[in-house]
PDB file of C-alpha atoms in Angstrom:
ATOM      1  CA  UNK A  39      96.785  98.906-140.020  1.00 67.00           C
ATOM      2  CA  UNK A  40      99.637  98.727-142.284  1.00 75.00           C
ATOM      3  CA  UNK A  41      99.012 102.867-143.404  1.00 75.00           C
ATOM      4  CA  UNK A  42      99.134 103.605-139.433  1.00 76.00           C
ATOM      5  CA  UNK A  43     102.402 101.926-139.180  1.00 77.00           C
ATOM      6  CA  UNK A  44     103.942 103.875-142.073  1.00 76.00           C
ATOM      7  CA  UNK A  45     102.670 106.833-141.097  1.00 76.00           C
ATOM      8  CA  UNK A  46     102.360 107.249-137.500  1.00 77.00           C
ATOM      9  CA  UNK A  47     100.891 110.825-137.711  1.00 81.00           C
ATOM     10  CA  UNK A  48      98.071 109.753-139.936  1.00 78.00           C
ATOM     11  CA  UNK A  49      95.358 110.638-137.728  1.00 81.00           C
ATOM     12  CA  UNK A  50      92.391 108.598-136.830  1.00 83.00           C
ATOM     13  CA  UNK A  51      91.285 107.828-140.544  1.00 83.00           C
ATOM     14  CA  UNK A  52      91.542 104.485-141.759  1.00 85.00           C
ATOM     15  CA  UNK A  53      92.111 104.036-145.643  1.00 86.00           C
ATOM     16  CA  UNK A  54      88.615 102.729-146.407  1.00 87.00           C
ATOM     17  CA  UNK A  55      87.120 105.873-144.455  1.00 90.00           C
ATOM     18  CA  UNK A  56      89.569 107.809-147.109  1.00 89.00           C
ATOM     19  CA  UNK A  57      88.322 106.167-150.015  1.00 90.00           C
ATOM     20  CA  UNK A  58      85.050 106.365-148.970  1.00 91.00           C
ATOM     21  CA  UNK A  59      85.270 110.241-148.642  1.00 92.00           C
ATOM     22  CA  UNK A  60      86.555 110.395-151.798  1.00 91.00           C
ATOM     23  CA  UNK A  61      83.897 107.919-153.643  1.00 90.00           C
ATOM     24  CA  UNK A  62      80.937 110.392-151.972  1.00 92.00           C
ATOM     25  CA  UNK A  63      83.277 113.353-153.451  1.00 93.00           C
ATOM     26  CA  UNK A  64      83.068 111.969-156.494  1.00 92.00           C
ATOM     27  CA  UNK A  65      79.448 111.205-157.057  1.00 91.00           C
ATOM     28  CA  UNK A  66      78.364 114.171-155.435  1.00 94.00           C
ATOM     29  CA  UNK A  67      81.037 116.389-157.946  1.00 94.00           C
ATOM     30  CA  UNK A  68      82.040 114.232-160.932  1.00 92.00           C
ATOM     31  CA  UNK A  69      85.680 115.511-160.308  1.00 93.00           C
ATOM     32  CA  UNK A  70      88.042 112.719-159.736  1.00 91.00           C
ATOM     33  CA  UNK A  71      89.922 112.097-156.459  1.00 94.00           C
ATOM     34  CA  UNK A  72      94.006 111.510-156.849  1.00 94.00           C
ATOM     35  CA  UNK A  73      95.659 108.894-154.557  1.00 94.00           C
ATOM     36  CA  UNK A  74      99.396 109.210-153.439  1.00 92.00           C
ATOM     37  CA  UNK A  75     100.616 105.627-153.419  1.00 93.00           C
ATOM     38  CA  UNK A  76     104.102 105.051-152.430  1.00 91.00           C
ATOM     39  CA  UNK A  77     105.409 101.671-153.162  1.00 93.00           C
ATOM     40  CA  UNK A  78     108.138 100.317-150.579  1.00 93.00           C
ATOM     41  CA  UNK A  79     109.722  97.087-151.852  1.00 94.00           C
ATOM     42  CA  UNK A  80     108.586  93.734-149.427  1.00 93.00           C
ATOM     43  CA  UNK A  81     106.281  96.161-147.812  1.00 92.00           C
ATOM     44  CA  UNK A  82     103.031  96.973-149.911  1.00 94.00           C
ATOM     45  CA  UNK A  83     104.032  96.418-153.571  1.00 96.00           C
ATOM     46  CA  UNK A  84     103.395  92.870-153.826  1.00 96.00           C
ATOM     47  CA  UNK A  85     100.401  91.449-156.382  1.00 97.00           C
ATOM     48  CA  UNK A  86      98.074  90.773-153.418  1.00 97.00           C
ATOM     49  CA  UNK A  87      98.306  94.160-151.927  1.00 95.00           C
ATOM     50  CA  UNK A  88      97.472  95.664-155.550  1.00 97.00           C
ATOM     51  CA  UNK A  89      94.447  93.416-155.823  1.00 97.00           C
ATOM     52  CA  UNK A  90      92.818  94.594-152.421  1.00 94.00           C
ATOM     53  CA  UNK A  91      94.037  97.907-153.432  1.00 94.00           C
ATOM     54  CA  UNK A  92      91.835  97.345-156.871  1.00 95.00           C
ATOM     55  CA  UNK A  93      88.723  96.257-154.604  1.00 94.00           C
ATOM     56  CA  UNK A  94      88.839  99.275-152.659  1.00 91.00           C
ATOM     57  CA  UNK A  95      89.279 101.591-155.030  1.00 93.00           C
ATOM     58  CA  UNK A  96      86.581 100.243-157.586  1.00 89.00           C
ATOM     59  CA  UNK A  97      83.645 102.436-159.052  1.00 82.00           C
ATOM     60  CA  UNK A  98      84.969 105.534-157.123  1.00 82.00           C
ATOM     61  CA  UNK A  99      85.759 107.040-160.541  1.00 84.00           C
ATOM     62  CA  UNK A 100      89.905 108.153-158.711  1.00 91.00           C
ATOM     63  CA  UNK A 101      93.228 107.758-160.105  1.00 95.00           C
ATOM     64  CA  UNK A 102      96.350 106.242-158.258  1.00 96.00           C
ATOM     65  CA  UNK A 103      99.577 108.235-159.024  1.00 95.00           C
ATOM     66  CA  UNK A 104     101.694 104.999-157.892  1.00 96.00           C
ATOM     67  CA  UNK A 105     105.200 106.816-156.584  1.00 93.00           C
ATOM     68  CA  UNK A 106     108.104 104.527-156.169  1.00 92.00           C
ATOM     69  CA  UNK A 107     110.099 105.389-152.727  1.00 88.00           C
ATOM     70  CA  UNK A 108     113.579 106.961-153.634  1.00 80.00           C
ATOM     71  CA  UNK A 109     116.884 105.102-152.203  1.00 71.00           C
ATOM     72  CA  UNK A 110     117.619 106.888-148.643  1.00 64.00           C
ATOM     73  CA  UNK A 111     119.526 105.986-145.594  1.00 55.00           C
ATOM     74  CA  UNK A 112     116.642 104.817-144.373  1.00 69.00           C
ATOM     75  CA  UNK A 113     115.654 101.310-144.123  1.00 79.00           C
ATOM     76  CA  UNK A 114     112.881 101.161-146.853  1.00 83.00           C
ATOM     77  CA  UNK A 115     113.906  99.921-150.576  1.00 87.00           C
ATOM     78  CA  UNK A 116     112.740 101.057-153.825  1.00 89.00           C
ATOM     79  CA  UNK A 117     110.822  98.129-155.551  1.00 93.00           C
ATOM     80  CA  UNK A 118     111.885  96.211-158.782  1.00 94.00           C
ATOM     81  CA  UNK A 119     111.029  97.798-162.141  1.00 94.00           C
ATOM     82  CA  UNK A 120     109.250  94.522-162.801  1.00 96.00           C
ATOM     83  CA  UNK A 121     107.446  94.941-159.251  1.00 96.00           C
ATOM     84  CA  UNK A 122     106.406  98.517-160.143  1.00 96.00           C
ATOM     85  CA  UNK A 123     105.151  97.330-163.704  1.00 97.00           C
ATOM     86  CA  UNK A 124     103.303  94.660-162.079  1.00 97.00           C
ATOM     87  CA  UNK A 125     101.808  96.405-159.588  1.00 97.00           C
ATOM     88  CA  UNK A 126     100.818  98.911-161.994  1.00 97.00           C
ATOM     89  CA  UNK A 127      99.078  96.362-164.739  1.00 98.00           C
ATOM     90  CA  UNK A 128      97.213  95.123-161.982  1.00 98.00           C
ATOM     91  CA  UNK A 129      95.272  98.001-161.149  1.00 97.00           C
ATOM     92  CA  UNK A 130      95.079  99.141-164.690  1.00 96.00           C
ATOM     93  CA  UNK A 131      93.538  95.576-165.387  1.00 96.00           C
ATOM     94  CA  UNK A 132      91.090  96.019-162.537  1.00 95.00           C
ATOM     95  CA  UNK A 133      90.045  99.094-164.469  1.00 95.00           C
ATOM     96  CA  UNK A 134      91.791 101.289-161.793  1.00 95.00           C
ATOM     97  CA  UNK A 135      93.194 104.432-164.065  1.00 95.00           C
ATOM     98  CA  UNK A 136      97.195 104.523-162.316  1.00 96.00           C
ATOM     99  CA  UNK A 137     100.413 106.682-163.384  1.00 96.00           C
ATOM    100  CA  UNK A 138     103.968 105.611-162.612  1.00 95.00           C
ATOM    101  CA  UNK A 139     105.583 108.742-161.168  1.00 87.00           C
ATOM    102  CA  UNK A 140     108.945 110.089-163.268  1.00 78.00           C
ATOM    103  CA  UNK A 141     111.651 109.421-161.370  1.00 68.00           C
ATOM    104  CA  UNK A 142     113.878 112.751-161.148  1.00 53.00           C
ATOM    105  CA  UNK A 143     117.228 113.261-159.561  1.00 51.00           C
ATOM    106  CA  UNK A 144     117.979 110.294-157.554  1.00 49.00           C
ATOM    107  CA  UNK A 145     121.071 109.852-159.014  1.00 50.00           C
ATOM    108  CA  UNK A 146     122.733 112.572-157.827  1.00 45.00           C
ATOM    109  CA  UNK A 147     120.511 111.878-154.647  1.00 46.00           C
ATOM    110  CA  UNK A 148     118.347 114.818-155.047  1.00 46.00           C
ATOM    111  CA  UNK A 149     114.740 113.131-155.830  1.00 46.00           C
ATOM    112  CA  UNK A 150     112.005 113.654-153.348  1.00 50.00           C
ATOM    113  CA  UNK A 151     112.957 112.083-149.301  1.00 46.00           C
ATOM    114  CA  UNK A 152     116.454 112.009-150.199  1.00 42.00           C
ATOM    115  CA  UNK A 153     117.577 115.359-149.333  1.00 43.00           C
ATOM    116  CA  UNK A 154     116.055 115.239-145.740  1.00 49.00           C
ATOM    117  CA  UNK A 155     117.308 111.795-144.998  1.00 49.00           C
ATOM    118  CA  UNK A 156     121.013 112.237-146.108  1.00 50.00           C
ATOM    119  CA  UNK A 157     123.683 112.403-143.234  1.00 49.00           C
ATOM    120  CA  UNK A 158     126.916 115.109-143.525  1.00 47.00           C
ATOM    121  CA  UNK A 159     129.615 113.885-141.549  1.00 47.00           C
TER     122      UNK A 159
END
């Protein structure tokens, strides 16, 4: 529910059918499947949300690359540092392997979704 009203062009998969795909990709190839995680402060980077993230994701042999969202003019907020740690020892306790992605640029407001969302007047 809360992927389809992120990301209203999502299609018709839900995120259990996704990590379901990948689990069968993964037994059937022994090749890891990468997630794309982007964690919005007050929206999906809170403890409980990384625990049901944990459950989902458990014996499916992926990775998360956990991607902090990048200050825009939009309305979503990058989370704490301590949030992003937090969220990230969670899964890694859960035995969930996880990467923080490098932040790059955003302080000359350059770093990925920044470009596209800035406003010349």
């Amino acid at each position: 529910m809360l992927r389809k009203k992120l990301v209203p062009t999502a299609g018709p998969h839900s995120v259990e059918e996704l990590i379901a795909a990948g689990k069968r990709y993964f037994k059937r190839t022994g090749r890891r499947v990468t997630f794309e995680y982007a964690l919005i402060e007050g929206v999906n980077d809170s403890p409980e949300i990384a625990k049901e993230l944990a459950l989902l994701l458990e014996s499916n042999g992926s990775h998360v690359n956990l991607i902090p969202i990048n200050p825009t003019a939009g309305n979503f907020q990058r989370p704490s540092k301590k949030s992003i740690i937090d969220f990230e020892k969670i899964l890694l306790q859960s035995g969930i392997n996880c990467t923080v992605r490098v932040e790059k640029g955003s302080e000359i407001s350059a770093a990925c979704g920044q470009l596209r969302t800035d406003i010349i007047i």
